[in-house]
Amino acid sequence: MQRFSHFRLAILTAVLGALLTILIAATLYYYDKQNIRAQLRDETREMQNAIGQQLQTHMFGLTWVARDNQRHGTTNYNWLHDGTTILAYYRHFRSLLWLDADLNVQGLYPSNSRAISQNLIKEDQDFMLRLQQLESGNRYVLSAGPLTEGISDLILIIPHLGHEQASYYIGIIDMQSLLMETVTANLSDESQFRVTSLSQGEMVFDYSSSDNLRSGWAGEIEFSMFNQSWLMELWPTNNRLRQMRSILPLLVILAGGVTTALLTFVLYVLGVSRVRAQELADTNLDLYIEIEERERVEKKVAYIAEHDWLTDLANRNSLMTQLDVFFKESKAQQRHVGALFIDLDNFKEVNDALGHSVGDQLLKRVAGRLLKILPEDTCLARMGGDEFVIAVSMLQELQQLEDMAQQVLNSLDTHFYVDDYEIFISGSIGVALSKSDDNPESLIRNADTALYRAKERGRNIYHVYTVVLHEELNKRMKLMKRLRQAVERDKLSVYYQPKVDMNSRRIVGAEALVRWIDDDGTIIGPDQFIPIAEDTGLIIPISDFVLKTACKQLSAWHSLGFSELSMAINLSGKQLQSPDLVEQIMQIVEDSKVPPQSLELELTEQVFIENIQSHTNFMHAVRDKGIALAIDDFGVGYSSLSYLKHFPVNSLKIDRSFVQDLPHDKDDATLTQTIINLAKSLDIGLVAEGVETEAQVEFLLDRDCTIGQGFLFSRPIPAHEFTQLLNQYKGQIPIQIT
């Protein structure tokens, strides 16, 4: 506001000057517009006079001819003999017509004009009535009616009635020709003209190319002659309007703008001179404050660049700088640098359950506890999220680093208190010791690789990086790339393993199993690529492929007559995260034309134990559609018998680990017996996996487990071999087929 007050006079001058300039220019523009309209009205009036003069001239000529003919009489003088002369003087007559009192045609000129017959006139009753109502001695202008040859033709009529030679003298006017000649003679090409008949209510002449300026600029005059009325409109083209406009308003705007700008500039300069002194007085104080603020910000930025914002530990940039120092020091002393890459186990659950604020406080407390146990020549850094790195210098052997890793695990084993919450948390640690060719980046990468393996092996442990581990990781990365290519190029296949009624040895169903056969014929086992597919999300397209292929194949087997055959298909827990999974499955079932009752979806125990609401909704939804649900590999997970009560499970699949040592292993026999008894009690079906001997078959049958699958009956085989098996043995399995 203070700065505004210095320039108030300049601003007011600019505003008032602009307003005054606009007001004067607007006034001049208004009067200029009125003058243009007046000029257009004058031109319209001139056109009215010219057109009226033409019509009066033609009416005069016809009147003179009529009187002269009446004077000579019809018996010895025919006025149409002079038609050539009449049309030469009055060139806008299209033709001349002579009717007697009964409206009979007595003469026509020119004779080769449009055929006018007695019938043509008398067929138009309205036209005849109008002629009969005309009074002798008057002159009339009417629409040509049945005599018209152009859309706007008029007729000039002079009735001579009440005499011995009673007759009608008619001249047909070509109005288009008359108006065009008048316009051409009186108007420029930059003017636009239109004539509308008020008597007939229609436009009779249009000499215009655009109506854009008609509503705002047209000069209008209503024109009456004899018994006809017309509306004449005249307006300019855009080019003529620009020519007619006065440049005075523009000159006023330019002059006013320049004058206002000069006055404003002068007053602004005066205001600046008053402000400058105050600004110079404030400069030293502002500069001093700015220097202090800049120094403070630079220090803060430098600190933030080297420290974690939450824990005040070193960040990755600071860690890499410190590792450079450690490598130089250790190399000079022929020692090693070590790194512990720490990841807190299940930290996400803390955030989800207690909130991120509690999670942040837990990270601070973990950082504080780690700082207390670290010796000298170490650097603790937070890499982000729940990951920390401890860098250690001047190590002589790997055992020192392993001891420190165990010490870290022990320190994390004690509970933490955060906002009245008692929290237990563990950590997984990757351990890496530098080699002669290592650098800070490779050391951290190796520790991270070892951390990945520690998490694979159950967490709350540490794992030491080795070259073998690195090779395994590279092998896994290559396999991941090949698997992605195999999925994209449809290199996967679906094999089918029979499910057999062990009493009758009849095939009652099949389990669809994905197989990956490389281009060179190498079979890559599911235990190698399925975990990778789960981690990378490729399990989704793989599972979709298996579901579509299996349903299509089941439909083919049904069409061959094996209509009671069922199909078991494995679903991944990741698939259950899709909100429209039920709709997708039912669409595939519908497209394959298989009954839902012949389909069984196999889920792992983990899916049931998680008890996520979306999983529960999915299970009930598919059961409502008639699709069966089975628990795969039952007994090997963290079993909770409660889900058997709450979920709509149709059958349990006894894991092969319980079956393979039957009947000799007492523990397996007891566990298998327990599972069978449980299924019987809950009225749930049973399928034994991994059946390989007749002794196992006998053991299971003795305990009423009648459905089995395994190598005793058949390995997983391609669809065409499965079809041969069905056809060859009529759906039964020979005892020794492997």
XYZ file of C-alpha atoms in Angstrom:
738
model
C 0.000 0.000 0.000
C 2.872 2.359 0.752
C 4.399 1.721 -2.667
C 0.962 2.239 -4.256
C 0.608 5.639 -2.575
C 3.795 6.855 -4.288
C 2.354 6.096 -7.711
C -1.271 6.956 -6.976
C -1.251 10.124 -9.099
C 0.253 8.269 -12.071
C -2.299 5.450 -11.766
C -5.238 7.869 -11.490
C -3.972 9.789 -14.525
C -3.732 6.560 -16.526
C -7.233 5.431 -15.507
C -8.900 8.814 -16.132
C -7.064 9.292 -19.432
C -8.128 5.854 -20.606
C -11.749 6.431 -19.571
C -11.888 9.864 -21.242
C -10.327 8.499 -24.440
C -12.782 5.604 -24.539
C -15.749 7.933 -23.892
C -14.817 10.352 -26.689
C -14.041 7.519 -29.102
C -17.346 5.801 -28.289
C -19.272 9.052 -28.901
C -17.569 9.588 -32.247
C -18.180 5.963 -33.171
C -21.893 6.366 -32.349
C -22.296 9.441 -34.559
C -20.260 7.789 -37.306
C -22.614 4.814 -37.222
C -25.657 7.108 -37.383
C -24.184 8.919 -40.416
C -23.567 5.588 -42.188
C -27.139 4.495 -41.546
C -28.478 7.828 -42.812
C -26.389 7.481 -45.981
C -27.723 3.970 -46.539
C -31.302 5.192 -46.048
C -30.692 7.948 -48.629
C -29.350 5.407 -51.096
C -32.384 3.216 -50.451
C -34.643 6.160 -51.101
C -32.832 6.825 -54.392
C -33.358 3.194 -55.332
C -37.055 3.609 -54.480
C -37.306 6.621 -56.758
C -35.461 4.866 -59.585
C -37.622 1.742 -59.378
C -40.803 3.844 -59.066
C -39.767 5.886 -62.070
C -39.243 2.713 -64.116
C -42.651 1.328 -63.126
C -44.373 4.674 -63.790
C -42.661 4.928 -67.158
C -43.901 1.484 -68.191
C -47.367 2.237 -66.809
C -47.420 5.517 -68.713
C -46.497 3.772 -71.933
C -49.192 1.139 -71.470
C -51.739 3.874 -70.568
C -50.933 5.846 -73.696
C -51.245 2.760 -75.899
C -54.585 1.841 -74.253
C -56.057 5.284 -74.756
C -54.848 5.462 -78.308
C -56.346 2.077 -79.096
C -59.663 3.087 -77.529
C -59.640 6.163 -79.640
C -59.156 4.221 -82.879
C -61.479 1.372 -81.932
C -60.861 -2.351 -82.099
C -62.454 -2.805 -85.490
C -59.776 -1.044 -87.472
C -56.723 -0.835 -85.219
C -54.851 -3.484 -83.314
C -52.368 -1.900 -80.874
C -50.344 -5.118 -80.682
C -49.129 -4.446 -84.224
C -46.823 -1.899 -82.615
C -45.537 -4.456 -80.033
C -41.987 -4.322 -81.402
C -41.882 -0.560 -80.968
C -43.481 -0.714 -77.534
C -41.002 -3.351 -76.266
C -38.136 -1.377 -77.759
C -39.085 1.733 -75.780
C -40.196 -0.127 -72.695
C -37.721 -3.029 -72.691
C -38.768 -4.532 -69.356
C -42.129 -5.651 -70.739
C -41.797 -9.409 -71.131
C -45.034 -9.593 -73.212
C -48.254 -7.663 -73.991
C -51.764 -9.075 -73.701
C -55.190 -7.848 -74.770
C -58.327 -9.310 -73.162
C -61.946 -8.466 -73.880
C -64.570 -7.814 -71.198
C -65.178 -11.566 -70.803
C -61.460 -12.142 -70.278
C -61.049 -13.778 -73.666
C -57.601 -13.380 -75.216
C -57.843 -10.980 -78.184
C -54.139 -10.589 -78.791
C -50.641 -11.498 -77.559
C -47.194 -10.135 -78.320
C -44.748 -11.588 -78.942
C -46.537 -14.527 -80.394
C -43.720 -16.946 -79.456
C -43.896 -15.996 -75.763
C -45.014 -18.507 -73.128
C -48.231 -20.136 -74.281
C -51.184 -18.183 -72.903
C -54.533 -19.649 -73.621
C -58.061 -18.922 -72.676
C -58.067 -22.002 -70.459
C -54.874 -20.962 -68.654
C -56.477 -17.726 -67.522
C -59.925 -19.046 -66.739
C -58.601 -22.060 -64.836
C -57.267 -19.668 -62.166
C -60.554 -18.568 -60.556
C -58.831 -16.288 -58.050
C -57.026 -14.462 -60.854
C -60.252 -14.035 -62.866
C -62.079 -12.754 -59.795
C -59.373 -10.178 -59.140
C -59.578 -8.960 -62.789
C -63.364 -8.704 -62.691
C -63.190 -6.587 -59.527
C -60.975 -3.925 -61.197
C -62.581 -0.565 -61.882
C -62.417 1.150 -65.241
C -60.225 4.218 -65.493
C -57.774 3.099 -62.771
C -54.353 1.533 -63.199
C -53.279 -1.596 -61.336
C -50.186 -3.605 -60.584
C -50.803 -7.260 -59.721
C -48.884 -10.500 -59.354
C -48.667 -12.188 -62.736
C -50.494 -15.300 -61.447
C -50.999 -17.776 -64.301
C -49.284 -15.349 -66.709
C -45.966 -15.382 -64.845
C -42.792 -16.523 -66.563
C -40.443 -15.487 -63.717
C -40.810 -15.893 -59.960
C -41.254 -12.141 -59.423
C -43.127 -11.076 -62.585
C -45.836 -8.394 -62.234
C -48.597 -7.334 -64.599
C -49.638 -3.734 -65.317
C -53.381 -3.622 -66.014
C -55.510 -0.839 -67.456
C -59.171 -1.876 -67.628
C -61.402 0.035 -70.131
C -64.884 -1.082 -69.221
C -68.321 0.439 -69.749
C -67.465 1.301 -73.354
C -68.254 -0.322 -76.605
C -64.682 -1.464 -76.884
C -64.495 -2.741 -73.268
C -61.191 -4.558 -72.761
C -58.133 -5.119 -70.508
C -54.707 -3.880 -71.535
C -52.026 -5.932 -69.803
C -48.246 -5.636 -69.804
C -46.213 -8.408 -68.113
C -43.185 -6.827 -66.398
C -39.908 -8.785 -65.985
C -39.171 -7.451 -62.469
C -35.858 -9.279 -62.216
C -34.598 -7.503 -65.321
C -36.017 -4.131 -64.207
C -34.552 -4.370 -60.691
C -31.167 -5.689 -61.892
C -30.820 -2.828 -64.377
C -31.811 -0.299 -61.720
C -29.370 -1.775 -59.175
C -26.540 -1.912 -61.716
C -27.136 1.706 -62.699
C -27.492 3.125 -59.196
C -25.509 0.909 -56.774
C -21.859 -0.081 -56.502
C -20.658 -3.683 -56.256
C -19.985 -3.130 -52.548
C -23.703 -2.629 -51.774
C -26.282 -5.342 -51.125
C -29.963 -4.883 -51.978
C -33.149 -6.874 -51.382
C -36.831 -6.289 -52.274
C -39.650 -8.095 -50.464
C -43.277 -7.902 -51.581
C -45.437 -6.937 -48.635
C -48.555 -7.657 -50.659
C -47.454 -11.243 -51.413
C -45.278 -11.786 -48.309
C -42.272 -13.108 -50.248
C -38.876 -11.913 -51.482
C -38.947 -10.852 -55.134
C -35.332 -9.719 -55.642
C -32.039 -10.444 -53.858
C -28.768 -8.745 -54.783
C -26.617 -9.812 -51.831
C -23.822 -12.225 -50.963
C -24.098 -12.192 -47.162
C -26.621 -11.300 -44.443
C -23.971 -10.688 -41.774
C -24.479 -6.881 -41.655
C -28.143 -6.806 -42.627
C -29.680 -6.789 -39.145
C -27.382 -4.047 -37.834
C -26.901 -1.776 -40.855
C -29.745 -2.249 -43.376
C -31.568 0.904 -44.536
C -35.256 -0.016 -44.885
C -38.053 1.802 -46.779
C -41.592 0.653 -47.403
C -42.614 1.636 -50.940
C -46.186 1.655 -52.330
C -47.203 2.250 -55.926
C -50.572 1.740 -57.486
C -51.971 -1.109 -55.380
C -48.647 -2.879 -54.544
C -46.370 -2.438 -51.487
C -42.704 -3.438 -51.196
C -40.014 -3.387 -48.521
C -36.606 -2.299 -49.807
C -33.455 -3.064 -47.815
C -29.940 -1.813 -48.567
C -26.808 -2.713 -46.556
C -23.068 -2.639 -47.225
C -20.517 -5.399 -47.580
C -17.726 -5.630 -45.017
C -15.324 -3.901 -47.388
C -17.657 -0.983 -48.092
C -18.474 -0.634 -44.396
C -14.755 -0.250 -43.700
C -14.597 2.421 -46.435
C -17.623 4.269 -45.028
C -16.314 4.335 -41.475
C -14.515 7.426 -40.267
C -10.966 7.051 -38.946
C -11.587 9.845 -36.447
C -12.460 7.481 -33.504
C -9.242 5.537 -34.121
C -7.216 8.730 -34.258
C -8.802 9.864 -30.992
C -7.885 6.530 -29.342
C -4.288 6.755 -30.576
C -3.930 10.388 -29.578
C -5.571 9.808 -26.201
C -3.439 6.700 -25.572
C -0.201 8.489 -26.430
C -1.122 11.533 -24.342
C -2.194 9.408 -21.381
C 0.961 7.288 -21.645
C 3.206 10.349 -21.687
C 1.488 11.934 -18.699
C 1.522 8.636 -16.816
C 5.210 8.109 -17.579
C 6.131 11.569 -16.340
C 4.182 11.094 -13.121
C 5.641 7.580 -12.708
C 9.183 8.909 -13.006
C 8.400 11.469 -10.346
C 7.009 8.693 -8.130
C 10.078 6.524 -8.703
C 12.364 9.310 -7.643
C 10.469 9.570 -4.358
C 10.557 5.800 -3.798
C 14.242 5.367 -4.639
C 15.486 7.134 -1.546
C 13.390 4.899 0.731
C 14.516 1.777 -1.089
C 18.164 2.727 -0.740
C 17.639 3.247 2.956
C 16.125 -0.247 3.366
C 18.682 -2.070 1.209
C 21.401 -2.509 3.820
C 18.983 -3.960 6.374
C 17.385 -6.334 3.848
C 20.776 -7.451 2.593
C 21.983 -8.249 6.087
C 18.821 -10.273 6.852
C 19.076 -12.107 3.515
C 22.710 -13.089 4.112
C 21.858 -14.514 7.521
C 18.871 -16.439 6.125
C 20.929 -17.805 3.246
C 23.630 -19.069 5.562
C 21.001 -20.752 7.731
C 19.311 -22.372 4.715
C 22.634 -23.545 3.277
C 23.532 -25.213 6.550
C 20.114 -26.859 6.728
C 20.304 -28.040 3.125
C 23.801 -29.422 3.689
C 22.583 -31.284 6.778
C 19.469 -32.651 5.014
C 21.597 -33.774 2.079
C 23.662 -35.979 4.422
C 21.056 -37.101 6.995
C 17.769 -38.915 7.189
C 14.901 -36.541 7.982
C 13.225 -38.897 10.474
C 16.022 -40.516 12.498
C 18.852 -37.979 11.950
C 21.037 -40.894 10.883
C 23.265 -40.726 7.856
C 21.393 -41.205 4.566
C 22.550 -43.068 1.485
C 24.638 -40.164 0.167
C 26.450 -39.782 3.481
C 26.910 -43.561 3.763
C 28.545 -43.810 0.341
C 30.872 -40.934 1.214
C 31.806 -42.584 4.510
C 32.371 -45.931 2.758
C 34.835 -44.251 0.397
C 36.801 -43.151 3.462
C 36.533 -46.623 5.027
C 37.814 -48.295 1.856
C 40.832 -46.003 1.678
C 41.669 -46.517 5.358
C 41.217 -50.284 5.259
C 43.174 -50.679 2.040
C 46.104 -48.806 3.560
C 46.072 -51.168 6.560
C 45.257 -54.275 4.462
C 41.997 -54.707 6.283
C 38.389 -55.191 5.116
C 35.205 -53.129 5.084
C 31.957 -54.806 6.089
C 28.275 -53.985 5.651
C 25.185 -55.199 7.477
C 21.996 -54.561 5.498
C 19.114 -54.693 8.030
C 15.415 -54.949 7.183
C 12.771 -54.985 9.923
C 10.478 -57.993 9.622
C 6.730 -57.370 9.308
C 7.135 -53.620 9.785
C 4.260 -53.056 7.351
C 1.887 -54.763 9.790
C 2.874 -52.224 12.469
C 2.089 -49.359 10.110
C -1.205 -50.900 9.015
C -2.360 -51.791 12.524
C -1.101 -48.837 14.585
C -0.628 -46.088 12.023
C 2.356 -44.438 10.398
C 3.030 -42.130 13.329
C 3.650 -45.146 15.584
C 5.748 -46.700 12.814
C 7.883 -43.559 12.580
C 8.419 -43.546 16.347
C 9.404 -47.232 16.212
C 12.016 -46.456 13.538
C 13.492 -43.762 15.783
C 13.718 -46.165 18.708
C 15.335 -48.852 16.547
C 17.894 -46.307 15.374
C 18.627 -45.274 18.962
C 19.070 -48.872 20.104
C 21.431 -49.699 17.226
C 23.556 -46.627 17.941
C 24.107 -47.830 21.506
C 25.625 -51.176 20.481
C 27.850 -49.979 17.645
C 31.631 -49.766 18.220
C 33.946 -47.146 16.774
C 34.804 -47.073 13.083
C 31.183 -47.732 12.141
C 28.499 -45.741 10.333
C 24.775 -46.349 10.805
C 22.551 -45.125 7.965
C 18.884 -45.370 7.099
C 18.379 -46.325 3.459
C 14.653 -45.593 3.486
C 11.508 -47.286 4.761
C 12.475 -49.892 7.355
C 15.990 -50.538 5.976
C 19.218 -49.677 7.783
C 22.876 -50.249 6.899
C 25.803 -50.557 9.285
C 29.169 -49.956 7.631
C 32.214 -51.234 9.547
C 35.864 -50.398 8.871
C 39.170 -52.078 9.666
C 37.874 -55.656 9.876
C 40.323 -58.540 9.953
C 37.940 -61.437 9.351
C 34.323 -62.280 8.548
C 33.644 -63.622 12.043
C 33.809 -60.093 13.475
C 31.015 -59.051 11.123
C 28.922 -62.130 11.926
C 29.262 -61.451 15.653
C 28.026 -57.926 15.110
C 25.069 -59.222 13.071
C 24.097 -61.570 15.901
C 24.414 -58.706 18.366
C 22.009 -56.647 16.246
C 19.491 -59.509 16.143
C 19.728 -59.880 19.929
C 19.184 -56.150 20.469
C 16.056 -56.159 18.297
C 14.699 -59.177 20.150
C 13.776 -56.992 23.164
C 10.359 -55.319 22.953
C 9.861 -51.628 22.207
C 7.395 -49.252 23.882
C 5.752 -46.643 21.643
C 2.764 -44.584 22.830
C 1.678 -47.189 25.378
C 2.059 -49.956 22.769
C 4.384 -52.853 23.468
C 5.816 -53.857 20.092
C 7.888 -56.906 19.266
C 9.841 -56.801 16.051
C 12.712 -58.728 14.522
C 15.123 -58.120 11.710
C 16.702 -59.902 8.767
C 20.309 -59.052 7.951
C 22.447 -59.405 4.861
C 26.158 -59.610 5.644
C 28.873 -58.699 3.122
C 32.667 -58.399 3.539
C 34.699 -56.481 0.993
C 37.113 -58.112 -1.415
C 40.047 -56.579 -3.210
C 37.987 -55.546 -6.245
C 34.962 -54.245 -4.329
C 33.802 -50.644 -4.026
C 31.063 -49.003 -1.909
C 28.336 -49.690 -4.496
C 29.207 -53.370 -4.929
C 29.511 -53.898 -1.156
C 26.008 -52.512 -0.508
C 24.618 -54.498 -3.444
C 26.141 -57.715 -2.106
C 24.717 -57.075 1.372
C 21.296 -56.427 -0.160
C 21.517 -59.721 -2.070
C 22.348 -61.572 1.143
C 19.390 -59.854 2.848
C 17.060 -61.203 0.160
C 18.232 -64.726 0.902
C 17.849 -64.196 4.673
C 14.197 -63.224 4.167
C 13.672 -66.273 1.969
C 14.925 -68.521 4.768
C 12.461 -67.466 7.403
C 13.558 -64.014 8.662
C 15.036 -63.065 12.045
C 18.375 -64.451 10.823
C 21.418 -63.166 9.008
C 22.923 -64.529 5.821
C 26.470 -64.024 4.514
C 27.019 -63.078 0.899
C 28.975 -65.537 -1.213
C 29.813 -65.807 -4.897
C 27.459 -68.780 -5.117
C 24.618 -66.628 -3.845
C 25.425 -64.057 -6.501
C 25.375 -66.717 -9.192
C 22.050 -68.040 -7.915
C 20.591 -64.561 -8.048
C 21.836 -64.045 -11.600
C 20.384 -67.406 -12.542
C 17.063 -66.377 -11.008
C 17.093 -63.069 -12.929
C 17.745 -64.910 -16.208
C 15.007 -67.409 -15.438
C 12.651 -64.525 -14.658
C 13.392 -62.945 -18.038
C 12.899 -66.246 -19.862
C 9.651 -66.880 -18.018
C 8.297 -63.480 -19.034
C 9.172 -64.232 -22.644
C 7.587 -67.685 -22.374
C 4.344 -66.147 -21.084
C 4.313 -63.468 -23.780
C 5.034 -66.005 -26.560
C 2.630 -68.717 -25.320
C 5.412 -71.214 -24.591
C 3.657 -72.753 -21.574
C 1.601 -75.927 -21.730
C -1.109 -77.520 -19.600
C -0.711 -81.137 -18.517
C -3.374 -83.215 -16.808
C -3.017 -85.780 -14.004
C -5.921 -88.188 -13.502
C -7.912 -88.286 -10.278
C -8.910 -91.931 -9.820
C -11.565 -93.770 -7.855
C -9.183 -96.263 -6.249
C -11.960 -98.847 -5.752
C -12.914 -99.119 -9.422
C -9.752 -97.606 -10.883
C -11.998 -95.345 -12.947
C -10.859 -91.835 -13.838
C -13.292 -89.397 -12.240
C -11.451 -86.164 -12.871
C -8.212 -84.426 -13.731
C -6.012 -81.758 -12.218
C -4.702 -79.116 -14.629
C -0.980 -78.437 -14.077
C 1.113 -75.862 -15.923
C 4.350 -77.055 -17.535
C 7.200 -75.107 -19.126
C 9.081 -76.971 -21.817
C 11.956 -74.933 -23.245
C 12.732 -74.751 -26.958
C 15.483 -77.357 -26.551
C 13.070 -79.769 -24.883
C 14.283 -79.089 -21.340
C 11.482 -79.331 -18.781
C 11.665 -76.541 -16.190
C 9.940 -77.697 -13.052
C 7.073 -75.741 -11.478
C 9.079 -75.539 -8.240
C 11.567 -73.360 -10.142
C 9.333 -70.934 -11.991
C 6.083 -70.761 -9.948
C 7.761 -68.873 -7.012
C 9.211 -66.419 -9.531
C 5.798 -66.009 -11.148
C 4.275 -65.304 -7.709
C 6.908 -62.652 -6.931
C 6.688 -60.889 -10.306
C 2.912 -61.045 -10.785
C 3.244 -63.303 -13.845
C 1.150 -65.836 -11.940
C -1.954 -63.850 -12.993
C -1.616 -64.363 -16.787
C -0.320 -67.919 -16.208
C -3.353 -68.822 -14.075
C -5.717 -67.237 -16.617
C -4.091 -69.299 -19.371
C -4.425 -72.539 -17.382
C -8.077 -71.814 -16.507
C -9.090 -71.087 -20.116
C -7.150 -74.047 -21.542
C -8.413 -76.514 -18.917
C -12.070 -75.479 -19.325
C -11.812 -75.736 -23.098
C -10.248 -79.209 -22.807
C -12.870 -80.361 -20.309
C -15.560 -79.297 -22.778
C -13.850 -81.387 -25.461
C -13.785 -84.471 -23.201
C -17.439 -83.980 -22.302
C -18.296 -83.895 -26.002
C -16.504 -87.250 -26.386
C -18.937 -88.779 -23.909
C -16.987 -88.434 -20.650
C -19.610 -86.075 -19.238
C -18.990 -87.009 -15.585
C -15.337 -85.979 -15.730
C -14.426 -83.019 -13.448
C -11.501 -80.604 -13.620
C -9.434 -79.273 -10.698
C -7.601 -75.992 -11.295
C -5.221 -74.221 -8.918
C -5.806 -70.559 -8.110
C -3.141 -68.207 -6.780
C -3.778 -65.996 -3.774
C -2.820 -63.007 -5.936
C -5.724 -63.746 -8.265
C -8.157 -63.362 -5.373
C -7.158 -59.694 -5.146
C -8.967 -59.034 -8.433
C -12.451 -57.608 -7.658
C -14.037 -59.111 -10.782
C -12.452 -62.582 -10.548
C -15.811 -64.355 -10.152
C -17.147 -62.679 -13.306
C -13.990 -63.635 -15.212
C -14.234 -67.284 -14.156
C -17.935 -67.515 -14.992
C -17.325 -65.906 -18.386
C -14.687 -68.536 -19.171
C -17.011 -71.315 -17.979
C -19.819 -69.926 -20.125
C -17.579 -69.543 -23.187
C -16.280 -73.115 -22.741
C -19.821 -74.471 -22.321
C -18.944 -76.642 -19.322
C -21.265 -77.011 -16.312
C -19.956 -75.132 -13.251
C -20.546 -78.262 -11.157
C -17.756 -80.051 -13.047
C -15.172 -77.432 -12.032
C -13.163 -77.460 -8.788
C -10.886 -74.597 -7.696
C -7.948 -75.512 -5.471
C -6.674 -72.947 -2.958
C -3.766 -73.227 -0.552
C -4.274 -73.228 3.207
C -2.672 -69.784 3.430
C -5.593 -68.239 1.512
C -8.056 -69.630 4.060
C -5.916 -68.710 7.063
C -5.555 -65.066 5.959
C -9.355 -64.823 6.202
C -9.441 -61.590 4.203
C -12.988 -60.404 3.573
C -12.441 -60.319 -0.195
C -11.307 -63.974 -0.069
C -14.385 -64.926 1.935
C -16.690 -63.131 -0.494
C -15.026 -64.859 -3.437
C -15.423 -68.348 -1.942
C -19.104 -67.908 -1.196
C -19.695 -66.350 -4.617
C -18.179 -69.267 -6.564
C -19.953 -71.804 -4.382
C -23.229 -70.035 -5.131
C -22.420 -70.506 -8.820
C -22.007 -74.267 -8.271
C -18.199 -74.428 -8.477
C -16.495 -76.644 -5.873
C -13.637 -75.521 -3.584
C -10.742 -77.681 -2.401
C -7.878 -77.072 0.048
C -4.629 -78.039 -1.664
C -1.668 -79.550 0.242
C -3.742 -79.786 3.408
C -1.725 -80.120 6.601
C 1.591 -78.605 5.493
C 0.716 -74.996 6.319
C -0.219 -73.262 9.536
C -3.448 -75.163 9.831
C -6.375 -73.670 11.677
C -9.345 -75.970 11.866
C -11.746 -73.069 12.375
C -11.741 -72.154 8.688
C -13.093 -75.618 7.827
C -16.210 -74.628 9.728
C -16.653 -71.127 8.332
C -15.678 -71.572 4.677
C -17.664 -73.518 2.022
C -14.992 -76.172 1.435
C -15.944 -79.270 -0.599
C -12.818 -81.382 -0.278
C -9.345 -81.680 1.274
C -6.274 -82.812 -0.636
C -3.940 -84.770 1.643
C -0.430 -83.574 0.895
C 1.993 -86.049 -0.678
C 4.411 -85.593 2.257
C 1.976 -87.549 4.437
C 1.311 -90.231 1.810
C 4.794 -91.011 0.498
C 5.924 -93.051 3.572
C 2.650 -94.869 4.113
C 1.919 -97.360 5.512
C 5.252 -97.875 7.271
C 5.752 -94.480 8.937
C 3.589 -94.461 12.062
C 3.563 -90.663 12.384
C 2.367 -90.194 8.794
C -0.187 -92.940 9.275
C -1.522 -91.247 12.394
C -1.688 -87.812 10.741
C -3.360 -89.232 7.647
C -5.890 -91.099 9.778
C -6.610 -87.856 11.674
C -7.195 -85.892 8.457
C -9.514 -88.604 7.131
C -11.484 -88.691 10.368
C -11.733 -84.874 10.347
C -13.056 -84.828 6.787
C -15.593 -87.541 7.582
C -16.819 -85.662 10.631
C -17.307 -82.463 8.622
C -18.725 -84.312 5.602
C -15.913 -83.042 3.380
C -14.506 -85.002 0.431
C -10.925 -86.325 0.351
C -8.264 -86.656 -2.330
C -4.897 -88.289 -1.572
C -1.959 -86.832 -3.497
C 1.280 -88.648 -4.367
C -0.064 -92.216 -4.421
C 2.753 -94.379 -5.809
C 2.282 -97.911 -4.391
C -0.475 -100.441 -4.050
C 0.246 -100.593 -0.295
C -0.658 -96.917 -0.074
C -3.853 -97.582 -2.027
C -4.799 -100.396 0.338
C -4.064 -98.219 3.406
C -6.226 -95.375 2.100
C -9.102 -97.586 0.994
C -9.167 -99.286 4.381
C -9.824 -95.838 5.857
C -12.497 -94.861 3.301
C -10.310 -92.447 1.316
C -11.347 -93.555 -2.180
C -10.046 -90.771 -4.490
C -6.337 -90.541 -5.234
C -3.871 -89.224 -7.743
C -0.211 -90.006 -8.216
C 2.415 -91.704 -10.317
C 0.902 -95.149 -9.575
C -1.957 -94.181 -11.869
C -0.311 -91.685 -14.210
C 2.116 -88.834 -14.329
C 0.818 -85.448 -15.556
C 0.426 -85.931 -19.330
C -0.559 -83.783 -22.320
C -4.197 -83.550 -23.333
C -3.912 -85.910 -26.315
C -2.324 -88.650 -24.161
C -5.021 -88.153 -21.533
C -7.619 -88.561 -24.271
C -5.975 -91.787 -25.415
C -6.012 -93.020 -21.817
C -9.738 -92.321 -21.572
C -10.543 -93.988 -24.883
C -8.180 -96.978 -24.579
C -9.296 -98.198 -21.169
C -12.801 -96.685 -21.164
C -11.859 -94.348 -18.376
C -10.142 -96.980 -16.204
C -6.498 -97.094 -15.115
C -4.539 -100.385 -15.386
C -2.680 -101.221 -12.221
C 0.856 -101.028 -13.629
C 0.577 -97.980 -15.902
C 3.139 -95.317 -15.002
